[in-house]
PDB file of C-alpha atoms in Angstrom:
ATOM      1  CA  MET A   1      22.619  -7.614  -0.673  1.00 46.00           C
ATOM      2  CA  THR A   2      22.208  -7.206  -4.432  1.00 48.00           C
ATOM      3  CA  SER A   3      19.235  -9.581  -4.457  1.00 51.00           C
ATOM      4  CA  LEU A   4      17.149  -7.244  -2.282  1.00 53.00           C
ATOM      5  CA  ASP A   5      14.835  -4.688  -3.811  1.00 62.00           C
ATOM      6  CA  PRO A   6      15.869  -1.077  -3.080  1.00 63.00           C
ATOM      7  CA  ARG A   7      13.270  -0.543  -0.344  1.00 72.00           C
ATOM      8  CA  ALA A   8      14.194  -3.751   1.476  1.00 73.00           C
ATOM      9  CA  GLU A   9      17.894  -2.936   1.207  1.00 72.00           C
ATOM     10  CA  GLN A  10      17.361   0.549   2.620  1.00 75.00           C
ATOM     11  CA  ASN A  11      15.362  -0.981   5.466  1.00 83.00           C
ATOM     12  CA  TYR A  12      18.313  -3.256   6.272  1.00 84.00           C
ATOM     13  CA  ARG A  13      20.709  -0.321   6.125  1.00 80.00           C
ATOM     14  CA  ASP A  14      18.536   1.756   8.444  1.00 83.00           C
ATOM     15  CA  ARG A  15      18.406  -1.059  10.977  1.00 88.00           C
ATOM     16  CA  VAL A  16      22.177  -1.615  10.864  1.00 87.00           C
ATOM     17  CA  ALA A  17      22.680   2.163  11.139  1.00 83.00           C
ATOM     18  CA  ARG A  18      20.812   2.088  14.469  1.00 88.00           C
ATOM     19  CA  VAL A  19      23.336  -0.460  15.710  1.00 91.00           C
ATOM     20  CA  VAL A  20      26.298   1.650  14.557  1.00 87.00           C
ATOM     21  CA  ALA A  21      24.817   4.730  16.230  1.00 85.00           C
ATOM     22  CA  HIS A  22      24.410   2.729  19.452  1.00 90.00           C
ATOM     23  CA  ILE A  23      28.046   1.583  19.328  1.00 89.00           C
ATOM     24  CA  VAL A  24      29.235   5.152  18.727  1.00 84.00           C
ATOM     25  CA  ALA A  25      27.092   6.458  21.595  1.00 85.00           C
ATOM     26  CA  HIS A  26      28.325   3.735  23.968  1.00 89.00           C
ATOM     27  CA  PRO A  27      31.855   2.842  22.786  1.00 88.00           C
ATOM     28  CA  LEU A  28      32.881   1.089  26.012  1.00 89.00           C
ATOM     29  CA  ALA A  29      29.769  -1.079  26.464  1.00 91.00           C
ATOM     30  CA  ALA A  30      30.054  -4.868  26.220  1.00 90.00           C
ATOM     31  CA  HIS A  31      27.965  -4.930  22.990  1.00 92.00           C
ATOM     32  CA  ARG A  32      26.656  -8.460  23.200  1.00 92.00           C
ATOM     33  CA  LEU A  33      25.514  -9.850  19.869  1.00 90.00           C
ATOM     34  CA  GLU A  34      22.043 -10.578  21.235  1.00 92.00           C
ATOM     35  CA  ASP A  35      21.587  -6.985  22.408  1.00 94.00           C
ATOM     36  CA  LEU A  36      22.721  -5.482  19.105  1.00 94.00           C
ATOM     37  CA  ALA A  37      20.503  -7.865  17.145  1.00 93.00           C
ATOM     38  CA  ALA A  38      17.538  -6.732  19.247  1.00 94.00           C
ATOM     39  CA  ILE A  39      18.297  -3.075  18.446  1.00 94.00           C
ATOM     40  CA  ALA A  40      18.198  -3.911  14.723  1.00 92.00           C
ATOM     41  CA  HIS A  41      15.210  -6.283  15.102  1.00 92.00           C
ATOM     42  CA  PHE A  42      17.137  -9.152  13.519  1.00 92.00           C
ATOM     43  CA  SER A  43      17.392 -12.731  14.697  1.00 90.00           C
ATOM     44  CA  PRO A  44      20.660 -13.138  16.644  1.00 87.00           C
ATOM     45  CA  PHE A  45      21.326 -16.258  14.557  1.00 86.00           C
ATOM     46  CA  HIS A  46      21.591 -14.187  11.375  1.00 85.00           C
ATOM     47  CA  PHE A  47      22.535 -10.747  12.660  1.00 90.00           C
ATOM     48  CA  HIS A  48      26.310 -11.125  12.381  1.00 87.00           C
ATOM     49  CA  ARG A  49      26.142 -12.075   8.701  1.00 87.00           C
ATOM     50  CA  VAL A  50      23.627  -9.335   7.863  1.00 88.00           C
ATOM     51  CA  TYR A  51      25.685  -6.732   9.721  1.00 88.00           C
ATOM     52  CA  SER A  52      28.915  -7.711   7.943  1.00 86.00           C
ATOM     53  CA  SER A  53      27.282  -7.637   4.508  1.00 81.00           C
ATOM     54  CA  ILE A  54      25.817  -4.164   5.097  1.00 80.00           C
ATOM     55  CA  ALA A  55      28.624  -2.524   7.093  1.00 79.00           C
ATOM     56  CA  GLY A  56      31.498  -4.168   5.233  1.00 76.00           C
ATOM     57  CA  GLU A  57      33.119  -5.251   8.510  1.00 83.00           C
ATOM     58  CA  THR A  58      32.323  -7.322  11.588  1.00 88.00           C
ATOM     59  CA  VAL A  59      30.747  -5.921  14.731  1.00 91.00           C
ATOM     60  CA  ALA A  60      34.043  -6.466  16.548  1.00 90.00           C
ATOM     61  CA  ALA A  61      35.879  -4.430  13.889  1.00 88.00           C
ATOM     62  CA  THR A  62      33.372  -1.575  14.234  1.00 88.00           C
ATOM     63  CA  VAL A  63      33.720  -1.548  18.020  1.00 91.00           C
ATOM     64  CA  ARG A  64      37.512  -1.562  17.765  1.00 89.00           C
ATOM     65  CA  ARG A  65      37.560   1.266  15.220  1.00 86.00           C
ATOM     66  CA  VAL A  66      35.104   3.422  17.203  1.00 87.00           C
ATOM     67  CA  ARG A  67      37.163   2.972  20.370  1.00 90.00           C
ATOM     68  CA  LEU A  68      40.392   3.834  18.557  1.00 89.00           C
ATOM     69  CA  ALA A  69      38.733   6.879  16.987  1.00 85.00           C
ATOM     70  CA  LEU A  70      37.825   7.936  20.525  1.00 87.00           C
ATOM     71  CA  ALA A  71      41.461   7.387  21.479  1.00 90.00           C
ATOM     72  CA  THR A  72      42.638   9.766  18.742  1.00 86.00           C
ATOM     73  CA  ARG A  73      40.371  12.486  20.153  1.00 82.00           C
ATOM     74  CA  LEU A  74      41.645  11.904  23.684  1.00 88.00           C
ATOM     75  CA  LEU A  75      45.247  12.019  22.500  1.00 86.00           C
ATOM     76  CA  GLU A  76      44.544  15.237  20.560  1.00 80.00           C
ATOM     77  CA  GLN A  77      43.106  16.831  23.696  1.00 79.00           C
ATOM     78  CA  GLY A  78      46.167  15.894  25.748  1.00 78.00           C
ATOM     79  CA  GLY A  79      46.176  15.876  29.524  1.00 82.00           C
ATOM     80  CA  GLN A  80      46.205  12.081  29.818  1.00 88.00           C
ATOM     81  CA  SER A  81      49.015   9.573  29.637  1.00 91.00           C
ATOM     82  CA  ILE A  82      49.088   6.786  27.066  1.00 93.00           C
ATOM     83  CA  THR A  83      48.212   4.307  29.812  1.00 93.00           C
ATOM     84  CA  GLN A  84      45.219   6.392  30.918  1.00 93.00           C
ATOM     85  CA  VAL A  85      43.919   6.647  27.353  1.00 93.00           C
ATOM     86  CA  ALA A  86      44.422   2.900  26.838  1.00 94.00           C
ATOM     87  CA  LEU A  87      42.357   2.078  29.917  1.00 93.00           C
ATOM     88  CA  GLU A  88      39.687   4.649  29.047  1.00 92.00           C
ATOM     89  CA  VAL A  89      39.043   3.080  25.618  1.00 92.00           C
ATOM     90  CA  GLY A  90      38.891  -0.456  26.953  1.00 91.00           C
ATOM     91  CA  TYR A  91      42.398  -1.905  26.641  1.00 93.00           C
ATOM     92  CA  ASP A  92      43.895  -3.852  29.535  1.00 91.00           C
ATOM     93  CA  SER A  93      47.467  -2.764  28.833  1.00 92.00           C
ATOM     94  CA  PRO A  94      49.271   0.076  27.038  1.00 92.00           C
ATOM     95  CA  GLN A  95      51.125  -2.553  24.988  1.00 94.00           C
ATOM     96  CA  ALA A  96      47.912  -4.006  23.521  1.00 94.00           C
ATOM     97  CA  PHE A  97      46.598  -0.480  22.929  1.00 94.00           C
ATOM     98  CA  THR A  98      49.810   0.582  21.190  1.00 94.00           C
ATOM     99  CA  ARG A  99      49.654  -2.403  18.820  1.00 92.00           C
ATOM    100  CA  ALA A 100      46.027  -1.750  17.902  1.00 92.00           C
ATOM    101  CA  PHE A 101      46.494   2.010  17.608  1.00 90.00           C
ATOM    102  CA  SER A 102      49.571   1.604  15.396  1.00 88.00           C
ATOM    103  CA  GLN A 103      47.640  -0.667  13.047  1.00 83.00           C
ATOM    104  CA  PHE A 104      44.785   1.865  12.965  1.00 82.00           C
ATOM    105  CA  THR A 105      46.828   5.027  12.347  1.00 80.00           C
ATOM    106  CA  GLY A 106      50.223   3.859  11.124  1.00 78.00           C
ATOM    107  CA  GLN A 107      52.046   5.414  14.091  1.00 82.00           C
ATOM    108  CA  SER A 108      52.348   4.877  17.817  1.00 89.00           C
ATOM    109  CA  PRO A 109      50.053   6.701  20.272  1.00 91.00           C
ATOM    110  CA  ARG A 110      53.031   8.705  21.549  1.00 90.00           C
ATOM    111  CA  ALA A 111      54.045   9.832  18.042  1.00 86.00           C
ATOM    112  CA  PHE A 112      50.430  10.687  17.201  1.00 83.00           C
ATOM    113  CA  GLN A 113      50.042  12.720  20.397  1.00 81.00           C
ATOM    114  CA  ARG A 114      53.302  14.532  19.703  1.00 81.00           C
ATOM    115  CA  ASP A 115      52.162  15.461  16.178  1.00 74.00           C
ATOM    116  CA  MET A 116      48.768  16.669  17.411  1.00 69.00           C
ATOM    117  CA  HIS A 117      50.451  18.746  20.116  1.00 64.00           C
ATOM    118  CA  ARG A 118      52.655  20.328  17.472  1.00 63.00           C
ATOM    119  CA  VAL A 119      49.598  21.178  15.361  1.00 55.00           C
ATOM    120  CA  ALA A 120      47.922  22.794  18.361  1.00 50.00           C
ATOM    121  CA  LEU A 121      50.997  24.912  19.043  1.00 48.00           C
ATOM    122  CA  ASP A 122      51.227  25.937  15.392  1.00 47.00           C
ATOM    123  CA  ALA A 123      47.559  26.897  15.283  1.00 43.00           C
ATOM    124  CA  HIS A 124      48.240  29.511  17.972  1.00 44.00           C
ATOM    125  CA  ALA A 125      51.660  30.595  16.758  1.00 46.00           C
ATOM    126  CA  GLY A 126      52.356  33.635  14.617  1.00 43.00           C
ATOM    127  CA  PRO A 127      52.696  33.315  10.819  1.00 42.00           C
ATOM    128  CA  ALA A 128      56.464  33.832  11.038  1.00 39.00           C
ATOM    129  CA  ASP A 129      56.987  30.722  13.171  1.00 42.00           C
ATOM    130  CA  SER A 130      58.149  28.120  10.657  1.00 40.00           C
ATOM    131  CA  GLY A 131      59.888  25.600  12.863  1.00 40.00           C
ATOM    132  CA  SER A 132      57.582  22.587  12.443  1.00 43.00           C
ATOM    133  CA  ALA A 133      56.252  20.214   9.828  1.00 44.00           C
ATOM    134  CA  TYR A 134      52.923  22.089   9.865  1.00 44.00           C
ATOM    135  CA  ALA A 135      54.387  25.568   9.344  1.00 45.00           C
ATOM    136  CA  PRO A 136      53.363  27.382   6.122  1.00 43.00           C
ATOM    137  CA  THR A 137      56.677  26.775   4.374  1.00 43.00           C
ATOM    138  CA  ALA A 138      56.577  23.053   5.225  1.00 52.00           C
ATOM    139  CA  LEU A 139      52.996  22.357   4.140  1.00 64.00           C
ATOM    140  CA  ALA A 140      53.941  21.941   0.454  1.00 83.00           C
ATOM    141  CA  VAL A 141      50.806  23.577  -0.926  1.00 91.00           C
ATOM    142  CA  GLN A 142      50.186  23.896  -4.646  1.00 92.00           C
ATOM    143  CA  LEU A 143      47.525  25.978  -6.348  1.00 95.00           C
ATOM    144  CA  VAL A 144      45.668  23.873  -8.916  1.00 95.00           C
ATOM    145  CA  GLU A 145      42.689  24.382 -11.172  1.00 96.00           C
ATOM    146  CA  ARG A 146      40.158  21.552 -11.190  1.00 95.00           C
ATOM    147  CA  PRO A 147      37.458  21.147 -13.817  1.00 95.00           C
ATOM    148  CA  ALA A 148      33.804  20.775 -12.941  1.00 95.00           C
ATOM    149  CA  GLN A 149      32.806  17.230 -12.087  1.00 92.00           C
ATOM    150  CA  HIS A 150      29.610  15.250 -11.793  1.00 92.00           C
ATOM    151  CA  VAL A 151      30.131  12.413  -9.327  1.00 92.00           C
ATOM    152  CA  GLN A 152      28.045   9.675  -7.786  1.00 91.00           C
ATOM    153  CA  ALA A 153      27.727  10.358  -4.067  1.00 93.00           C
ATOM    154  CA  LEU A 154      26.311   8.979  -0.841  1.00 90.00           C
ATOM    155  CA  ARG A 155      25.448  11.555   1.792  1.00 89.00           C
ATOM    156  CA  HIS A 156      26.859  10.579   5.169  1.00 86.00           C
ATOM    157  CA  THR A 157      24.524  10.515   8.136  1.00 78.00           C
ATOM    158  CA  GLY A 158      25.743  10.141  11.698  1.00 70.00           C
ATOM    159  CA  PRO A 159      28.903  11.122  13.552  1.00 69.00           C
ATOM    160  CA  PRO A 160      32.264  11.473  11.771  1.00 72.00           C
ATOM    161  CA  ALA A 161      33.457   8.198  13.327  1.00 68.00           C
ATOM    162  CA  THR A 162      31.071   6.319  11.021  1.00 73.00           C
ATOM    163  CA  ILE A 163      32.222   7.957   7.764  1.00 81.00           C
ATOM    164  CA  PRO A 164      34.168   4.783   6.838  1.00 80.00           C
ATOM    165  CA  HIS A 165      30.837   2.933   6.686  1.00 77.00           C
ATOM    166  CA  THR A 166      29.569   5.378   4.090  1.00 84.00           C
ATOM    167  CA  GLN A 167      32.793   5.007   2.106  1.00 86.00           C
ATOM    168  CA  ARG A 168      32.438   1.209   2.251  1.00 82.00           C
ATOM    169  CA  ARG A 169      28.854   1.417   1.011  1.00 81.00           C
ATOM    170  CA  LEU A 170      30.047   3.502  -1.906  1.00 86.00           C
ATOM    171  CA  TYR A 171      32.783   0.996  -2.718  1.00 84.00           C
ATOM    172  CA  LEU A 172      30.366  -1.934  -2.579  1.00 79.00           C
ATOM    173  CA  GLN A 173      27.981  -0.185  -4.966  1.00 81.00           C
ATOM    174  CA  CYS A 174      30.523   1.223  -7.431  1.00 82.00           C
ATOM    175  CA  GLY A 175      33.243  -1.441  -7.332  1.00 77.00           C
ATOM    176  CA  ALA A 176      35.711  -1.367 -10.189  1.00 78.00           C
ATOM    177  CA  ARG A 177      33.632   1.257 -12.001  1.00 83.00           C
ATOM    178  CA  ALA A 178      34.945   3.909  -9.595  1.00 87.00           C
ATOM    179  CA  THR A 179      37.934   5.507 -11.323  1.00 89.00           C
ATOM    180  CA  GLU A 180      38.402   8.256  -8.712  1.00 92.00           C
ATOM    181  CA  ARG A 181      37.378   8.299  -5.027  1.00 93.00           C
ATOM    182  CA  LEU A 182      36.589  11.508  -3.182  1.00 95.00           C
ATOM    183  CA  GLY A 183      35.201  12.936   0.010  1.00 95.00           C
ATOM    184  CA  ALA A 184      33.328  16.238  -0.261  1.00 96.00           C
ATOM    185  CA  SER A 185      32.423  18.318   2.783  1.00 93.00           C
ATOM    186  CA  TYR A 186      30.335  21.455   3.114  1.00 90.00           C
ATOM    187  CA  GLY A 187      30.245  23.773   6.107  1.00 83.00           C
ATOM    188  CA  ASP A 188      31.958  23.627   9.490  1.00 76.00           C
ATOM    189  CA  PRO A 189      32.457  20.125  10.956  1.00 72.00           C
ATOM    190  CA  ASP A 190      32.149  21.679  14.434  1.00 68.00           C
ATOM    191  CA  ASP A 191      28.585  22.724  13.529  1.00 71.00           C
ATOM    192  CA  PRO A 192      26.714  19.435  12.988  1.00 68.00           C
ATOM    193  CA  ALA A 193      23.530  21.216  11.938  1.00 74.00           C
ATOM    194  CA  GLY A 194      25.243  22.917   8.995  1.00 78.00           C
ATOM    195  CA  PHE A 195      27.815  20.273   8.086  1.00 85.00           C
ATOM    196  CA  ARG A 196      27.396  17.854   5.172  1.00 89.00           C
ATOM    197  CA  TYR A 197      29.774  15.121   4.039  1.00 93.00           C
ATOM    198  CA  TYR A 198      29.537  12.965   0.914  1.00 94.00           C
ATOM    199  CA  ALA A 199      31.456   9.862  -0.075  1.00 93.00           C
ATOM    200  CA  ALA A 200      31.815  10.305  -3.829  1.00 94.00           C
ATOM    201  CA  ALA A 201      33.258   8.624  -6.881  1.00 93.00           C
ATOM    202  CA  VAL A 202      33.829   9.316 -10.549  1.00 90.00           C
ATOM    203  CA  VAL A 203      32.128   6.324 -12.156  1.00 86.00           C
ATOM    204  CA  ASP A 204      33.284   4.842 -15.445  1.00 79.00           C
ATOM    205  CA  GLY A 205      30.507   5.074 -18.008  1.00 69.00           C
ATOM    206  CA  GLY A 206      28.483   7.557 -15.943  1.00 58.00           C
ATOM    207  CA  GLY A 207      24.847   7.012 -15.129  1.00 54.00           C
ATOM    208  CA  ALA A 208      23.155   6.619 -11.783  1.00 52.00           C
ATOM    209  CA  LEU A 209      23.696   3.383  -9.857  1.00 60.00           C
ATOM    210  CA  GLY A 210      20.765   3.555  -7.435  1.00 64.00           C
ATOM    211  CA  GLY A 211      21.049   2.353  -3.855  1.00 66.00           C
ATOM    212  CA  GLY A 212      20.832   5.835  -2.359  1.00 75.00           C
ATOM    213  CA  LEU A 213      23.415   7.341  -4.707  1.00 86.00           C
ATOM    214  CA  GLU A 214      22.817  10.831  -6.036  1.00 88.00           C
ATOM    215  CA  THR A 215      24.581  12.913  -8.621  1.00 90.00           C
ATOM    216  CA  LEU A 216      26.664  15.639  -6.989  1.00 92.00           C
ATOM    217  CA  HIS A 217      27.969  18.616  -8.960  1.00 94.00           C
ATOM    218  CA  ILE A 218      31.393  19.901  -7.939  1.00 95.00           C
ATOM    219  CA  PRO A 219      32.062  23.282  -9.588  1.00 94.00           C
ATOM    220  CA  ALA A 220      35.284  24.091 -11.389  1.00 96.00           C
ATOM    221  CA  GLY A 221      37.733  26.373  -9.644  1.00 95.00           C
ATOM    222  CA  LEU A 222      41.031  27.010  -7.920  1.00 96.00           C
ATOM    223  CA  TYR A 223      42.144  24.809  -5.027  1.00 96.00           C
ATOM    224  CA  ALA A 224      45.005  24.813  -2.557  1.00 95.00           C
ATOM    225  CA  ARG A 225      46.296  21.227  -2.680  1.00 94.00           C
ATOM    226  CA  HIS A 226      48.355  19.494  -0.010  1.00 94.00           C
ATOM    227  CA  THR A 227      49.223  15.803  -0.365  1.00 93.00           C
ATOM    228  CA  LEU A 228      48.935  14.117   3.009  1.00 90.00           C
ATOM    229  CA  ALA A 229      51.093  11.069   3.625  1.00 87.00           C
ATOM    230  CA  GLY A 230      49.736   8.658   6.202  1.00 83.00           C
ATOM    231  CA  PRO A 231      46.473   7.420   7.716  1.00 82.00           C
ATOM    232  CA  TYR A 232      43.126   9.121   7.379  1.00 84.00           C
ATOM    233  CA  ALA A 233      43.164   9.864  11.135  1.00 79.00           C
ATOM    234  CA  ARG A 234      45.533  12.736  10.300  1.00 80.00           C
ATOM    235  CA  ILE A 235      43.206  14.455   7.812  1.00 85.00           C
ATOM    236  CA  ASN A 236      41.461  16.739  10.304  1.00 81.00           C
ATOM    237  CA  ALA A 237      44.757  17.881  11.834  1.00 77.00           C
ATOM    238  CA  ALA A 238      46.215  18.631   8.411  1.00 83.00           C
ATOM    239  CA  LEU A 239      43.130  20.595   7.346  1.00 86.00           C
ATOM    240  CA  THR A 240      43.304  22.562  10.591  1.00 81.00           C
ATOM    241  CA  ALA A 241      46.941  23.404   9.899  1.00 81.00           C
ATOM    242  CA  LEU A 242      46.147  24.469   6.334  1.00 87.00           C
ATOM    243  CA  HIS A 243      43.369  26.787   7.499  1.00 85.00           C
ATOM    244  CA  THR A 244      45.223  28.276  10.454  1.00 81.00           C
ATOM    245  CA  ARG A 245      48.825  28.320   9.220  1.00 80.00           C
ATOM    246  CA  TRP A 246      48.933  28.459   5.441  1.00 87.00           C
ATOM    247  CA  LEU A 247      45.738  30.239   4.411  1.00 88.00           C
ATOM    248  CA  PRO A 248      46.037  33.530   6.401  1.00 87.00           C
ATOM    249  CA  ALA A 249      49.476  34.292   4.917  1.00 86.00           C
ATOM    250  CA  SER A 250      48.717  33.014   1.414  1.00 89.00           C
ATOM    251  CA  GLY A 251      46.884  35.973  -0.132  1.00 92.00           C
ATOM    252  CA  TYR A 252      43.857  33.708  -0.690  1.00 93.00           C
ATOM    253  CA  GLU A 253      40.621  33.072   1.138  1.00 93.00           C
ATOM    254  CA  PRO A 254      38.179  30.129   1.142  1.00 92.00           C
ATOM    255  CA  ASP A 255      35.709  29.987  -1.727  1.00 93.00           C
ATOM    256  CA  ASP A 256      32.130  28.754  -1.577  1.00 91.00           C
ATOM    257  CA  ARG A 257      32.755  25.210  -2.817  1.00 94.00           C
ATOM    258  CA  PRO A 258      33.228  21.918  -0.977  1.00 94.00           C
ATOM    259  CA  VAL A 259      36.510  20.931   0.614  1.00 95.00           C
ATOM    260  CA  LEU A 260      37.681  17.793  -1.180  1.00 96.00           C
ATOM    261  CA  GLU A 261      39.605  14.726  -0.119  1.00 96.00           C
ATOM    262  CA  HIS A 262      41.022  12.913  -3.161  1.00 96.00           C
ATOM    263  CA  TYR A 263      42.090   9.408  -2.169  1.00 95.00           C
ATOM    264  CA  LEU A 264      45.090   8.472  -4.320  1.00 94.00           C
ATOM    265  CA  ASN A 265      45.261   4.888  -3.061  1.00 92.00           C
ATOM    266  CA  SER A 266      43.249   2.629  -0.776  1.00 88.00           C
ATOM    267  CA  PRO A 267      43.574   0.913   2.613  1.00 85.00           C
ATOM    268  CA  ARG A 268      42.622  -2.263   0.790  1.00 83.00           C
ATOM    269  CA  ASP A 269      46.038  -2.420  -0.856  1.00 85.00           C
ATOM    270  CA  ALA A 270      48.223   0.017   1.118  1.00 86.00           C
ATOM    271  CA  ALA A 271      49.412   0.156   4.730  1.00 84.00           C
ATOM    272  CA  PRO A 272      48.202   3.169   6.788  1.00 81.00           C
ATOM    273  CA  GLN A 273      51.571   4.932   6.569  1.00 81.00           C
ATOM    274  CA  ALA A 274      51.604   4.442   2.773  1.00 88.00           C
ATOM    275  CA  LEU A 275      48.222   6.096   2.175  1.00 90.00           C
ATOM    276  CA  ARG A 276      48.238   9.285   0.099  1.00 93.00           C
ATOM    277  CA  THR A 277      45.403  11.809   0.092  1.00 95.00           C
ATOM    278  CA  ASP A 278      45.169  15.119  -1.731  1.00 96.00           C
ATOM    279  CA  LEU A 279      43.486  17.655   0.542  1.00 95.00           C
ATOM    280  CA  LEU A 280      41.911  20.387  -1.585  1.00 96.00           C
ATOM    281  CA  ILE A 281      40.650  23.663  -0.103  1.00 96.00           C
ATOM    282  CA  PRO A 282      38.666  25.831  -2.555  1.00 96.00           C
ATOM    283  CA  VAL A 283      40.226  29.297  -2.680  1.00 95.00           C
ATOM    284  CA  ARG A 284      40.009  32.656  -4.445  1.00 94.00           C
ATOM    285  CA  PRO A 285      42.219  35.743  -4.245  1.00 92.00           C
ATOM    286  CA  ALA A 286      41.640  37.547  -0.946  1.00 86.00           C
ATOM    287  CA  GLY A 287      39.192  40.412  -1.144  1.00 76.00           C
ATOM    288  CA  ARG A 288      37.431  39.148  -4.264  1.00 62.00           C
ATOM    289  CA  THR A 289      33.716  38.572  -3.895  1.00 58.00           C
ATOM    290  CA  ALA A 290      32.133  35.411  -5.300  1.00 52.00           C
TER     291      ALA A 290
END
């Protein structure tokens, strides 16, 4: 898409975004190529290629990922068997679902559900309960000072399930110039009106790259850092555990800066279970005003 002028490229992105939003809103629909092309006002003969170049993946891959993201939410909620979840997200058998889910998250649906159940129990347990991997003493939190940074960022629009599209756009625009990849979130993710998420990168040589990128200032300050091992599907659960289990007993409170995700490696060259992500919660000593 580098041959397009910026306005034409944004027009393409907006049209593909309508398709992604439709898939997210109707994850179990058949999603015929002709129907999706009509939503984007593209010829069905060229839609697949245009979609792949903009989204960084095929339509089939988007549908599969959105359905599996739905499966993670259903497994987190509990109350359904693995077979019921498999059928609800469009798989004919629990075996096929287990294979796809394991590739997506790096663990089986049963193991994922067990971990999420443990997080839910820990979130409601008292601070002295330290019998699980998400207890305060097991979270392996370090306090670190980070300098101020100016990063190139793309603001994410749409539901959280489409954040990978924004990260892919950033990668396509920054390429090898990105020396550090981040996610920066502001506000409460359960409050869509007040929540903002940016895919961000430290870019070698600095300077704006265009294509919807903006310069985002991340202030210097103290962070509680936990290194998460495993797929990105576990990030929300780990952040929940940090806020509900570690933070109240830590002597610190959240500061008015973005929560950061520092991606130490990439799914492009690492299996889901080998991914490493630093989760960084901005903190200050409890009782101190900003």
